mmCIF file of C-alpha atoms in Angstrom:
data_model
loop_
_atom_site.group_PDB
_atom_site.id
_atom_site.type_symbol
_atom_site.label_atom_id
_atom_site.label_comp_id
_atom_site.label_asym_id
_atom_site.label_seq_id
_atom_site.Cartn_x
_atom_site.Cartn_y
_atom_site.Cartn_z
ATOM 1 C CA UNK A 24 0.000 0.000 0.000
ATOM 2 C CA UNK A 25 1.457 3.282 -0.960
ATOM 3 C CA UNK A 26 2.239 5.800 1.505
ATOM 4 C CA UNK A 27 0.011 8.379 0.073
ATOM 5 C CA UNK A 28 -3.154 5.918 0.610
ATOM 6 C CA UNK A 29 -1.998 4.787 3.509
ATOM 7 C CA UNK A 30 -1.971 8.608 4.972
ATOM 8 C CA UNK A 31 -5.593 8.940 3.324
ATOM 9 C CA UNK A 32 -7.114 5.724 5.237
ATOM 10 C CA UNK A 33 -5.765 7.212 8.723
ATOM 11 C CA UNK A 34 -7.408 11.139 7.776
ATOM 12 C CA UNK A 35 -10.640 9.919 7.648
ATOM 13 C CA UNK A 36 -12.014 8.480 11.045
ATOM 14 C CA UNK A 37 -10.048 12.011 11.984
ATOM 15 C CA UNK A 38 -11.867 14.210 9.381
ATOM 16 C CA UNK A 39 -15.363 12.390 10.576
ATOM 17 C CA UNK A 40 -14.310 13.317 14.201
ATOM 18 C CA UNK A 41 -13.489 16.565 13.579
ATOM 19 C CA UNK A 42 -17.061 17.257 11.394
ATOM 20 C CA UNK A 43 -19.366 15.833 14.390
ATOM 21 C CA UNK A 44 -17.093 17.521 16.708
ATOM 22 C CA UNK A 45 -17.735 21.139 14.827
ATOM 23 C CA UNK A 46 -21.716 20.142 14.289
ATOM 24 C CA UNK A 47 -22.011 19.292 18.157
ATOM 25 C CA UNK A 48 -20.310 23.033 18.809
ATOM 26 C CA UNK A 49 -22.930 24.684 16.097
ATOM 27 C CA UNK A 50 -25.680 22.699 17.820
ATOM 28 C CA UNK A 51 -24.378 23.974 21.722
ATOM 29 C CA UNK A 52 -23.958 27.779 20.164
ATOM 30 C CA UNK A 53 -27.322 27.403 18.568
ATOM 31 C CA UNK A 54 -28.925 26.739 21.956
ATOM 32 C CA UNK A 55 -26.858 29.021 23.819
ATOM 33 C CA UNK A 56 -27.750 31.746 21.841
ATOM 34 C CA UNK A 57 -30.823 30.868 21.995
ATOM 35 C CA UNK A 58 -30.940 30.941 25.754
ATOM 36 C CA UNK A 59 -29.936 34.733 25.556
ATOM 37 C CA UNK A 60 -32.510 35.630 23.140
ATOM 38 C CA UNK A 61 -34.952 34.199 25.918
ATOM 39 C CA UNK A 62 -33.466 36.276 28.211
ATOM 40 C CA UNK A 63 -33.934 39.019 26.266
ATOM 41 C CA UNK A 64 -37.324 38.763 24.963
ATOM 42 C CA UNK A 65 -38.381 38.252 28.765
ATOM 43 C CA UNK A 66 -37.326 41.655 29.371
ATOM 44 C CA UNK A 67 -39.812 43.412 26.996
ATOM 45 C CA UNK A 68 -43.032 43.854 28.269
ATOM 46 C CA UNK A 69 -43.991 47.501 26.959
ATOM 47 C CA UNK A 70 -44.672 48.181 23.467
ATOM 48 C CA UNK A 71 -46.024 49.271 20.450
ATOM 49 C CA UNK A 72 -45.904 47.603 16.835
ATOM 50 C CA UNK A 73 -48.095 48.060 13.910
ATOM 51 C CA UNK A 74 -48.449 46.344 10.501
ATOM 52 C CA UNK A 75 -50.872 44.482 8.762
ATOM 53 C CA UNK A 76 -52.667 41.609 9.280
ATOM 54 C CA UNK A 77 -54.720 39.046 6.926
ATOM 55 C CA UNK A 78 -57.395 36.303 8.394
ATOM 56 C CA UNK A 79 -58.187 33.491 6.115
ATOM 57 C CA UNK A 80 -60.354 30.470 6.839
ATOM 58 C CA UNK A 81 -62.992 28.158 4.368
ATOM 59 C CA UNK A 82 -65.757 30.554 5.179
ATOM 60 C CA UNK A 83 -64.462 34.519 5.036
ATOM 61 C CA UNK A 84 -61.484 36.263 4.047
ATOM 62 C CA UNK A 85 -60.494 39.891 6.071
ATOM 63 C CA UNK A 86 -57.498 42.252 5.719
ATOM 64 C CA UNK A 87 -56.723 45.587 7.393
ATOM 65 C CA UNK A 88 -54.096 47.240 9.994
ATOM 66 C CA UNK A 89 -53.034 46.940 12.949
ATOM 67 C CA UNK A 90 -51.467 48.675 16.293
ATOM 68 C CA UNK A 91 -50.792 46.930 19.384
ATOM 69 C CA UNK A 92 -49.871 48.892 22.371
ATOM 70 C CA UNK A 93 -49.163 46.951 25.416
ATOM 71 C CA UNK A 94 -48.375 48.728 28.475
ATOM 72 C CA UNK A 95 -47.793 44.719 30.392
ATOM 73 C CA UNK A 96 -48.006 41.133 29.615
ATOM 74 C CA UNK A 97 -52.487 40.849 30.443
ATOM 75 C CA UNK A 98 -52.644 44.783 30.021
ATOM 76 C CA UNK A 99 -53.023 45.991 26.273
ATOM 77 C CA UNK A 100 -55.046 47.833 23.433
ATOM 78 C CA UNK A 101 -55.269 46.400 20.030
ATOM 79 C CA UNK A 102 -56.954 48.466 17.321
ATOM 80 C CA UNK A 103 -57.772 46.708 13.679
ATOM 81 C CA UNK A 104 -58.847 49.130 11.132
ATOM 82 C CA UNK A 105 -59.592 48.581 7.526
ATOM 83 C CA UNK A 106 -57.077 49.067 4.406
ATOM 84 C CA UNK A 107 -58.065 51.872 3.728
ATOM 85 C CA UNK A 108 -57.950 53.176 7.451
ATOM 86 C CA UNK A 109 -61.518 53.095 8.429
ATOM 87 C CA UNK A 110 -62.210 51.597 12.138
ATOM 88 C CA UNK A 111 -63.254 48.233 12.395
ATOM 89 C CA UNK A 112 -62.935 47.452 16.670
ATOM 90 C CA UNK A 113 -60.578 48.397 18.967
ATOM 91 C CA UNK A 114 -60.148 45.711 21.379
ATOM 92 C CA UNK A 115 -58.896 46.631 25.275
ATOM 93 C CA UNK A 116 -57.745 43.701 27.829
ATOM 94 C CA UNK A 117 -56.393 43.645 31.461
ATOM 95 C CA UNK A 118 -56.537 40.667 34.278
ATOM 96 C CA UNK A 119 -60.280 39.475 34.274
ATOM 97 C CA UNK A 120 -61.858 41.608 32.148
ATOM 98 C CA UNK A 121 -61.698 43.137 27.606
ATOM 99 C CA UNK A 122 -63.688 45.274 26.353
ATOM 100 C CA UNK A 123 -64.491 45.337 22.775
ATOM 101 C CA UNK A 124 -65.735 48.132 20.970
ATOM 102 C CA UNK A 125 -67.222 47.455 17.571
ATOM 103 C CA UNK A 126 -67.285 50.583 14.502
ATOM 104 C CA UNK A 127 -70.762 51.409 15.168
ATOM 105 C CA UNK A 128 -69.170 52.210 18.862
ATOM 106 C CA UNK A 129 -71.573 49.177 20.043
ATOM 107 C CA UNK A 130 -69.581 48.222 23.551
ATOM 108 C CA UNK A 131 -69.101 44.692 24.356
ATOM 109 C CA UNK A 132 -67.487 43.238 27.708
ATOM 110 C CA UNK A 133 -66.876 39.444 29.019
ATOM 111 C CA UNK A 134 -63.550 38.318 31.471
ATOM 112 C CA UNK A 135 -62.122 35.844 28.439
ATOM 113 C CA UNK A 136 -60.421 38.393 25.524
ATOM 114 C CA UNK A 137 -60.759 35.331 23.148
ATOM 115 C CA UNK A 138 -64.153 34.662 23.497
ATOM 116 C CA UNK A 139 -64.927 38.411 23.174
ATOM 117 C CA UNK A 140 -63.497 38.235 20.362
ATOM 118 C CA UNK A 141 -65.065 35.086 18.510
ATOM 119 C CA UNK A 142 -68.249 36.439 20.107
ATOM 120 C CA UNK A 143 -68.196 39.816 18.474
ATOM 121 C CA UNK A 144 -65.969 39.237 15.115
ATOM 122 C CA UNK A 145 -65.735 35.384 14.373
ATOM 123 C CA UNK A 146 -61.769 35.378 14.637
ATOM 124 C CA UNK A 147 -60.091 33.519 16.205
ATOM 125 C CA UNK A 148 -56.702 34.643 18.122
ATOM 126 C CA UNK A 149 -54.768 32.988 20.544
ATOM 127 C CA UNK A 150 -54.364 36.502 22.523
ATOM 128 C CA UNK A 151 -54.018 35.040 26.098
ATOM 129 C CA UNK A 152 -50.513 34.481 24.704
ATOM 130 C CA UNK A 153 -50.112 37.754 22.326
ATOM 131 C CA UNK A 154 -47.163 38.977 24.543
ATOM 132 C CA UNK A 155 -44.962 35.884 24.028
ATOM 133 C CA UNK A 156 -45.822 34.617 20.281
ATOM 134 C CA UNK A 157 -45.728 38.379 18.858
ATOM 135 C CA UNK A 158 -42.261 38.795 20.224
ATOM 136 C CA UNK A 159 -41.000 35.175 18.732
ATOM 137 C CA UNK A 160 -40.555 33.593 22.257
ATOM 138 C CA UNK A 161 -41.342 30.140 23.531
ATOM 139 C CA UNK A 162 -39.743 27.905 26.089
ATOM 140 C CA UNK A 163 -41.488 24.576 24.287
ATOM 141 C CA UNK A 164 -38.645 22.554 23.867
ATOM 142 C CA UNK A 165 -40.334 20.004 22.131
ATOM 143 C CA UNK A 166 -41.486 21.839 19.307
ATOM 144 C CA UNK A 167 -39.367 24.866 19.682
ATOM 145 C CA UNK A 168 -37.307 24.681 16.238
ATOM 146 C CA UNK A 169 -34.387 27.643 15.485
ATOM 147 C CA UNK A 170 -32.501 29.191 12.928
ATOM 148 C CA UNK A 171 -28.697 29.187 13.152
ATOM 149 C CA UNK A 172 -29.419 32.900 14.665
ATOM 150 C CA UNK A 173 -30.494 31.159 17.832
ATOM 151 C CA UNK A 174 -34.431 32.766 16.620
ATOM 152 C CA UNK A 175 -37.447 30.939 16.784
ATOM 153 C CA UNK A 176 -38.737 29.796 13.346
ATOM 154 C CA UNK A 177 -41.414 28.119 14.218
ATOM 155 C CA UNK A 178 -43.524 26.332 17.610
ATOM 156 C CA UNK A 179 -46.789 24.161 18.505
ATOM 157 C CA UNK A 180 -48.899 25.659 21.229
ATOM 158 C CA UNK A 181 -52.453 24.606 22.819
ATOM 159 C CA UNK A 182 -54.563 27.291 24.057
ATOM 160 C CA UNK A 183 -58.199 27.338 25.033
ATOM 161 C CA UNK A 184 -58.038 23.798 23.838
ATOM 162 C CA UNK A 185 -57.042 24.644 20.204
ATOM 163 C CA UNK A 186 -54.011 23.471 18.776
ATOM 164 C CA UNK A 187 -51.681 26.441 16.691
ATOM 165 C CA UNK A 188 -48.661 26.657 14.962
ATOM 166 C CA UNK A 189 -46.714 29.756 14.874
ATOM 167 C CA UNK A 190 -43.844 30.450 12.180
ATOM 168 C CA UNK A 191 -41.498 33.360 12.040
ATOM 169 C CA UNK A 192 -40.456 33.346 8.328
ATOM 170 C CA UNK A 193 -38.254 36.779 8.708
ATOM 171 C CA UNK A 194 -36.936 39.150 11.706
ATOM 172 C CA UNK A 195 -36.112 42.492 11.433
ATOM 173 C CA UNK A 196 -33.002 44.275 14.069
ATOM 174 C CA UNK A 197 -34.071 46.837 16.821
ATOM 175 C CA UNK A 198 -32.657 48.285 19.328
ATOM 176 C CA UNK A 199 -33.167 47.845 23.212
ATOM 177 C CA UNK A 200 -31.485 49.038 26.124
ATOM 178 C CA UNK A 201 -29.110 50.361 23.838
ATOM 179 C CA UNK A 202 -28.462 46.453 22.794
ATOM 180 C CA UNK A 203 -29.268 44.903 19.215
ATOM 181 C CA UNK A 204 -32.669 42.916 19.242
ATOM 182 C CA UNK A 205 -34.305 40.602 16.490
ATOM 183 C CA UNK A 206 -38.052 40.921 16.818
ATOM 184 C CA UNK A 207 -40.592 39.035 14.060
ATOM 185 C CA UNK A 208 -40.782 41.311 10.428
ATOM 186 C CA UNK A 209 -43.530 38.189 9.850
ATOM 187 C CA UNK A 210 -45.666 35.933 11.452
ATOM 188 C CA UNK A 211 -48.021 32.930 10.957
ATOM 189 C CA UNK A 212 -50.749 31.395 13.083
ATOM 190 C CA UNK A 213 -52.092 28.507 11.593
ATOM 191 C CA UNK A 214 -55.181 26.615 13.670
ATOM 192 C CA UNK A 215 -57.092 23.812 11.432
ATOM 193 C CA UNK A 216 -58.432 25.634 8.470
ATOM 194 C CA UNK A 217 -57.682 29.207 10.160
ATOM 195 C CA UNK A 218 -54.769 31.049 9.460
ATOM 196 C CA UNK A 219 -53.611 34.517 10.971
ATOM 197 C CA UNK A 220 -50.641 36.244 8.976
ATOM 198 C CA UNK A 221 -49.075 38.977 10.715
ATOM 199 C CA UNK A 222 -46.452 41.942 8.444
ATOM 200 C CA UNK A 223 -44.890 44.118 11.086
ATOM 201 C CA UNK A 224 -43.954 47.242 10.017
ATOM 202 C CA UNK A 225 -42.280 48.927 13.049
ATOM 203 C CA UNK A 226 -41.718 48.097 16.904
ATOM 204 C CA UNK A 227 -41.179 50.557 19.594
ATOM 205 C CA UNK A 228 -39.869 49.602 22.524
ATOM 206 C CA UNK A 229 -40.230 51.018 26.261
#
C-alpha cells in the first residue's frame, strides 16, 4: 500500500471526528444563543408595533391594519382598522376583564379576551398568549425549532383547547437598552383551516 493511501485511510475516522465535533459546537452555540434571546425577549413587556394583518379560513377572508400597544403582559389595546384606514374594533384587555368596541361604537365586555373576540368578530386569536408569540418567544422545547441565529422559526402551542402553529419566516433588528434585538418582520398562526398572517412594520420599545 502506498504511503500516500496509507496517509488517506488514517485522515478519515479524523476528518469524521473533527465534522461531528464542529456540528455538536454549532448545535451547543445554537442553543446558547438561543438561551440569551430568551433572556432578552423576557425583558420586553412595553410596546407598540403596527403592521398588517390578513385572516383566512374556508368561510371569510379579512385584511386591514393593525397597532398593538401593550403597556404589560395581560394589560393591552389592540386596534384593527380597515385598508383603507376606516375603524373596524378596537379591542382593550387587562386581568379578568376586555372590552371590545365594535365601529358602530356598540360596547361589548366578558372576562375571556378570546371569546370576546369570537363572540363579536368570528376570529379567532390565541391573545391570552399575544405577549410571548408576537415577540417570537417560547420555552417549548419540544417543538421549539431555530434558525442558526439562535431565533425561533417556528412552535406548537395549545390554548383554550385549540391546537396552533406559529412560524417566524423573517426578523427584522431593533434596538433595546441600547443592545441589538431581532423581533418578528412576519408571522403565521395557523389553527385547522384558520390562518392569521401577521407583516410588522415597526416596533417601539419602552
Amino acid at each position: 500500500m502506498s504511503k500516500i493511501k496509507y496517509a488517506f485511510i488514517i485522515m478519515i475516522p479524523l476528518l469524521i471526528t473533527a465534522c461531528q465535533t464542529t456540528k455538536s459546537q454549532n448545535n451547543a452555540s445554537v442553543a446558547q444563543q438561543w438561551q440569551v434571546h430568551q433572556q432578552n425577549l423576557k425583558q420586553i413587556n412595553a410596546f407598540q408595533v403596527k403592521g398588517s394583518i390578513a385572516y383566512i379560513s374556508d368561510k371569510s377572508r379579512s385584511y386591514g391594519r393593525f397597532l398593538i400597544t401593550q403597556q404589560s403582559t395581560d394589560n393591552y389595546q389592540v386596534k384593527l382598522t380597515s385598508p383603507i384606514g376606516t375603524n373596524i374594533l378596537t379591542l382593550k384587555a387587562e386581568p379578568n376583564n376586555a372590552q371590545l368596541i365594535d365601529k358602530h361604537g356598540e360596547s361589548y365586555q366578558d372576562i375571556n379576551v378570546e371569546n370576546l373576540m369570537k363572540k363579536i368578530s368570528n376570529v379567532n386569536i390565541p391573545l391570552n398568549s399575544l405577549h410571548n408569540w408576537l415577540k417570537g418567544f417560547s420555552d417549548n422545547i419540544n417543538t421549539d425549532k431555530l434558525d442558526n441565529s439562535g431565533r425561533l422559526i417556528s412552535t406548537i402551542f395549545v390554548q383554550n383547547n385549540n391546537k396552533w402553529t406559529l412560524k417566524i419566516p423573517s426578523y427584522a433588528t431593533y434596538t433595546y437598552k441600547n443592545q441589538k434585538i431581532d423581533l418578528p418582520a412576519t408571522i403565521e398562526l395557523t389553527h385547522d383551516d384558520e390562518v392569521v398572517r401577521l407583516k410588522i412594520s415597526d416596533w417601539i420599545l419602552r
